[in-house]
Each structure stands twice: as structure tokens, then as C-alpha cells.
């Protein structure tokens, strides 16, 4: 009924995703490849969550 009060989980995850990618970029520039790969993997997990939520929303 009041769907405009519900926060969009995709927006929240997208902000987290963008932040992880930016952190990964800075780690790569500093030469910290291990941190870069870990942050990139975390960003990929967040991206997979976003895809799963989008698929659930289209199925409904």
C-alpha cells in the first residue's frame, strides 16, 4: 500500500558495489594487489546479490 516508504535494496547495494570498486581501484594504484583482488571479489558478490534481487522482482 505504501510502497514509496520502502527503501530500494538495489540502490543500497549499488552504493556498496561502487564503494568497493573505488576501494579496489585505490588499492591497485598503491600496488596492493592482494587487497585489490579481495575487494574486487567482494564487489562481485554484491553484484550477484543485485542480480538475484532484480530477477526476483521481475518474476513477481
GROMACS .gro file of N, CA, C and O in nm:
model
  240
    1UNK      N    1   0.082  -0.118   0.000
    1UNK     CA    2   0.000   0.000   0.000
    1UNK      C    3   0.087   0.125   0.000
    1UNK      O    4   0.069   0.213  -0.082
    2UNK      N    5   0.179   0.133   0.092
    2UNK     CA    6   0.267   0.248   0.097
    2UNK      C    7   0.406   0.206   0.051
    2UNK      O    8   0.503   0.210   0.125
    3UNK      N    9   0.415   0.165  -0.072
    3UNK     CA   10   0.541   0.114  -0.124
    3UNK      C   11   0.648   0.223  -0.137
    3UNK      O   12   0.765   0.193  -0.142
    4UNK      N   13   0.607   0.348  -0.139
    4UNK     CA   14   0.706   0.454  -0.151
    4UNK      C   15   0.783   0.474  -0.022
    4UNK      O   16   0.886   0.540  -0.020
    5UNK      N   17   0.737   0.414   0.090
    5UNK     CA   18   0.812   0.420   0.214
    5UNK      C   19   0.922   0.314   0.219
    5UNK      O   20   1.017   0.326   0.295
    6UNK      N   21   0.910   0.211   0.139
    6UNK     CA   22   1.009   0.105   0.138
    6UNK      C   23   1.134   0.151   0.063
    6UNK      O   24   1.125   0.208  -0.045
    7UNK      N   25   1.248   0.124   0.122
    7UNK     CA   26   1.373   0.160   0.055
    7UNK      C   27   1.406   0.055  -0.050
    7UNK      O   28   1.378  -0.062  -0.034
    8UNK      N   29   1.467   0.101  -0.156
    8UNK     CA   30   1.505   0.013  -0.265
    8UNK      C   31   1.637  -0.056  -0.230
    8UNK      O   32   1.740   0.011  -0.217
    9UNK      N   33   1.635  -0.189  -0.213
    9UNK     CA   34   1.759  -0.258  -0.177
    9UNK      C   35   1.864  -0.252  -0.287
    9UNK      O   36   1.984  -0.257  -0.260
   10UNK      N   37   1.820  -0.236  -0.410
   10UNK     CA   38   1.914  -0.228  -0.522
   10UNK      C   39   2.000  -0.102  -0.510
   10UNK      O   40   2.121  -0.106  -0.534
   11UNK      N   41   1.940   0.009  -0.471
   11UNK     CA   42   2.016   0.134  -0.457
   11UNK      C   43   2.122   0.121  -0.349
   11UNK      O   44   2.236   0.165  -0.366
   12UNK      N   45   2.085   0.060  -0.237
   12UNK     CA   46   2.180   0.042  -0.127
   12UNK      C   47   2.296  -0.048  -0.170
   12UNK      O   48   2.413  -0.016  -0.147
   13UNK      N   49   2.263  -0.159  -0.237
   13UNK     CA   50   2.367  -0.249  -0.283
   13UNK      C   51   2.454  -0.185  -0.390
   13UNK      O   52   2.575  -0.208  -0.396
   14UNK      N   53   2.393  -0.103  -0.474
   14UNK     CA   54   2.469  -0.036  -0.579
   14UNK      C   55   2.571   0.061  -0.519
   14UNK      O   56   2.684   0.070  -0.566
   15UNK      N   57   2.532   0.131  -0.413
   15UNK     CA   58   2.626   0.221  -0.345
   15UNK      C   59   2.742   0.142  -0.285
   15UNK      O   60   2.858   0.183  -0.295
   16UNK      N   61   2.710   0.027  -0.223
   16UNK     CA   62   2.814  -0.057  -0.166
   16UNK      C   63   2.907  -0.109  -0.276
   16UNK      O   64   3.029  -0.113  -0.259
   17UNK      N   65   2.847  -0.149  -0.387
   17UNK     CA   66   2.923  -0.201  -0.500
   17UNK      C   67   3.020  -0.096  -0.554
   17UNK      O   68   3.139  -0.123  -0.574
   18UNK      N   69   2.970   0.025  -0.575
   18UNK     CA   70   3.054   0.133  -0.626
   18UNK      C   71   3.166   0.166  -0.527
   18UNK      O   72   3.280   0.190  -0.569
   19UNK      N   73   3.136   0.165  -0.398
   19UNK     CA   74   3.238   0.194  -0.297
   19UNK      C   75   3.347   0.088  -0.297
   19UNK      O   76   3.466   0.120  -0.288
   20UNK      N   77   3.309  -0.039  -0.308
   20UNK     CA   78   3.408  -0.148  -0.312
   20UNK      C   79   3.497  -0.135  -0.434
   20UNK      O   80   3.618  -0.155  -0.427
   21UNK      N   81   3.437  -0.103  -0.548
   21UNK     CA   82   3.518  -0.087  -0.669
   21UNK      C   83   3.615   0.030  -0.656
   21UNK      O   84   3.729   0.021  -0.702
   22UNK      N   85   3.571   0.137  -0.592
   22UNK     CA   86   3.660   0.251  -0.573
   22UNK      C   87   3.774   0.216  -0.478
   22UNK      O   88   3.890   0.251  -0.502
   23UNK      N   89   3.741   0.142  -0.370
   23UNK     CA   90   3.846   0.099  -0.278
   23UNK      C   91   3.945   0.007  -0.350
   23UNK      O   92   4.066   0.017  -0.329
   24UNK      N   93   3.894  -0.080  -0.435
   24UNK     CA   94   3.980  -0.171  -0.511
   24UNK      C   95   4.071  -0.093  -0.605
   24UNK      O   96   4.189  -0.126  -0.618
   25UNK      N   97   4.017   0.010  -0.667
   25UNK     CA   98   4.097   0.091  -0.758
   25UNK      C   99   4.212   0.157  -0.683
   25UNK      O  100   4.327   0.157  -0.729
   26UNK      N  101   4.183   0.211  -0.564
   26UNK     CA  102   4.287   0.277  -0.486
   26UNK      C  103   4.392   0.176  -0.439
   26UNK      O  104   4.513   0.206  -0.438
   27UNK      N  105   4.349   0.057  -0.402
   27UNK     CA  106   4.444  -0.047  -0.361
   27UNK      C  107   4.534  -0.085  -0.478
   27UNK      O  108   4.655  -0.105  -0.460
   28UNK      N  109   4.476  -0.095  -0.596
   28UNK     CA  110   4.554  -0.131  -0.714
   28UNK      C  111   4.657  -0.022  -0.745
   28UNK      O  112   4.771  -0.052  -0.779
   29UNK      N  113   4.616   0.102  -0.733
   29UNK     CA  114   4.708   0.213  -0.760
   29UNK      C  115   4.824   0.215  -0.661
   29UNK      O  116   4.934   0.258  -0.695
   30UNK      N  117   4.797   0.172  -0.537
   30UNK     CA  118   4.903   0.168  -0.436
   30UNK      C  119   4.993   0.048  -0.455
   30UNK      O  120   5.096   0.037  -0.390
   31UNK      N  121   4.953  -0.046  -0.540
   31UNK     CA  122   5.033  -0.164  -0.565
   31UNK      C  123   4.998  -0.281  -0.474
   31UNK      O  124   5.069  -0.381  -0.470
   32UNK      N  125   4.888  -0.269  -0.400
   32UNK     CA  126   4.845  -0.375  -0.309
   32UNK      C  127   4.750  -0.468  -0.384
   32UNK      O  128   4.628  -0.456  -0.375
   33UNK      N  129   4.808  -0.560  -0.456
   33UNK     CA  130   4.729  -0.647  -0.544
   33UNK      C  131   4.642  -0.744  -0.464
   33UNK      O  132   4.530  -0.777  -0.504
   34UNK      N  133   4.689  -0.788  -0.349
   34UNK     CA  134   4.610  -0.880  -0.267
   34UNK      C  135   4.480  -0.811  -0.221
   34UNK      O  136   4.372  -0.869  -0.232
   35UNK      N  137   4.491  -0.689  -0.171
   35UNK     CA  138   4.370  -0.617  -0.129
   35UNK      C  139   4.280  -0.588  -0.248
   35UNK      O  140   4.158  -0.595  -0.237
   36UNK      N  141   4.342  -0.556  -0.360
   36UNK     CA  142   4.265  -0.530  -0.482
   36UNK      C  143   4.180  -0.651  -0.519
   36UNK      O  144   4.061  -0.639  -0.547
   37UNK      N  145   4.241  -0.768  -0.517
   37UNK     CA  146   4.166  -0.888  -0.556
   37UNK      C  147   4.057  -0.922  -0.455
   37UNK      O  148   3.949  -0.965  -0.493
   38UNK      N  149   4.084  -0.900  -0.326
   38UNK     CA  150   3.982  -0.928  -0.224
   38UNK      C  151   3.864  -0.831  -0.237
   38UNK      O  152   3.748  -0.872  -0.229
   39UNK      N  153   3.894  -0.705  -0.258
   39UNK     CA  154   3.788  -0.605  -0.273
   39UNK      C  155   3.707  -0.628  -0.401
   39UNK      O  156   3.585  -0.611  -0.402
   40UNK      N  157   3.774  -0.668  -0.506
   40UNK     CA  158   3.705  -0.697  -0.631
   40UNK      C  159   3.612  -0.818  -0.614
   40UNK      O  160   3.500  -0.818  -0.665
   41UNK      N  161   3.658  -0.918  -0.540
   41UNK     CA  162   3.574  -1.036  -0.514
   41UNK      C  163   3.451  -0.998  -0.431
   41UNK      O  164   3.341  -1.045  -0.458
   42UNK      N  165   3.470  -0.911  -0.332
   42UNK     CA  166   3.356  -0.864  -0.252
   42UNK      C  167   3.257  -0.786  -0.338
   42UNK      O  168   3.136  -0.800  -0.323
   43UNK      N  169   3.310  -0.704  -0.427
   43UNK     CA  170   3.224  -0.627  -0.517
   43UNK      C  171   3.145  -0.721  -0.608
   43UNK      O  172   3.027  -0.698  -0.635
   44UNK      N  173   3.208  -0.827  -0.651
   44UNK     CA  174   3.139  -0.924  -0.738
   44UNK      C  175   3.027  -0.995  -0.662
   44UNK      O  176   2.920  -1.020  -0.719
   45UNK      N  177   3.047  -1.024  -0.535
   45UNK     CA  178   2.942  -1.086  -0.453
   45UNK      C  179   2.822  -0.991  -0.441
   45UNK      O  180   2.707  -1.034  -0.451
   46UNK      N  181   2.851  -0.863  -0.421
   46UNK     CA  182   2.744  -0.764  -0.410
   46UNK      C  183   2.670  -0.756  -0.544
   46UNK      O  184   2.546  -0.747  -0.547
   47UNK      N  185   2.743  -0.760  -0.653
   47UNK     CA  186   2.681  -0.756  -0.785
   47UNK      C  187   2.589  -0.877  -0.806
   47UNK      O  188   2.480  -0.864  -0.861
   48UNK      N  189   2.632  -0.994  -0.762
   48UNK     CA  190   2.549  -1.113  -0.774
   48UNK      C  191   2.421  -1.100  -0.691
   48UNK      O  192   2.314  -1.144  -0.733
   49UNK      N  193   2.432  -1.037  -0.573
   49UNK     CA  194   2.313  -1.013  -0.492
   49UNK      C  195   2.216  -0.921  -0.564
   49UNK      O  196   2.095  -0.943  -0.561
   50UNK      N  197   2.268  -0.818  -0.628
   50UNK     CA  198   2.183  -0.725  -0.702
   50UNK      C  199   2.112  -0.796  -0.815
   50UNK      O  200   1.992  -0.775  -0.838
   51UNK      N  201   2.183  -0.881  -0.886
   51UNK     CA  202   2.123  -0.956  -0.997
   51UNK      C  203   2.012  -1.047  -0.946
   51UNK      O  204   1.905  -1.056  -1.006
   52UNK      N  205   2.036  -1.113  -0.833
   52UNK     CA  206   1.936  -1.204  -0.776
   52UNK      C  207   1.810  -1.127  -0.735
   52UNK      O  208   1.698  -1.173  -0.760
   53UNK      N  209   1.826  -1.010  -0.676
   53UNK     CA  210   1.711  -0.930  -0.635
   53UNK      C  211   1.634  -0.882  -0.758
   53UNK      O  212   1.511  -0.885  -0.760
   54UNK      N  213   1.705  -0.838  -0.860
   54UNK     CA  214   1.638  -0.794  -0.983
   54UNK      C  215   1.559  -0.907  -1.047
   54UNK      O  216   1.448  -0.886  -1.096
   55UNK      N  217   1.615  -1.028  -1.046
   55UNK     CA  218   1.545  -1.141  -1.104
   55UNK      C  219   1.420  -1.174  -1.023
   55UNK      O  220   1.316  -1.208  -1.080
   56UNK      N  221   1.429  -1.165  -0.890
   56UNK     CA  222   1.311  -1.192  -0.807
   56UNK      C  223   1.202  -1.089  -0.831
   56UNK      O  224   1.085  -1.120  -0.832
   57UNK      N  225   1.243  -0.963  -0.852
   57UNK     CA  226   1.144  -0.858  -0.876
   57UNK      C  227   1.075  -0.876  -1.011
   57UNK      O  228   0.958  -0.847  -1.024
   58UNK      N  229   1.149  -0.922  -1.111
   58UNK     CA  230   1.086  -0.943  -1.241
   58UNK      C  231   0.999  -1.067  -1.243
   58UNK      O  232   0.905  -1.075  -1.321
   59UNK      N  233   1.030  -1.165  -1.158
   59UNK     CA  234   0.949  -1.286  -1.151
   59UNK      C  235   0.814  -1.261  -1.083
   59UNK      O  236   0.716  -1.329  -1.110
   60UNK      N  237   0.811  -1.161  -0.994
   60UNK     CA  238   0.686  -1.132  -0.921
   60UNK      C  239   0.588  -1.057  -1.003
   60UNK      O  240   0.561  -1.023  -1.093
   0.00000   0.00000   0.00000
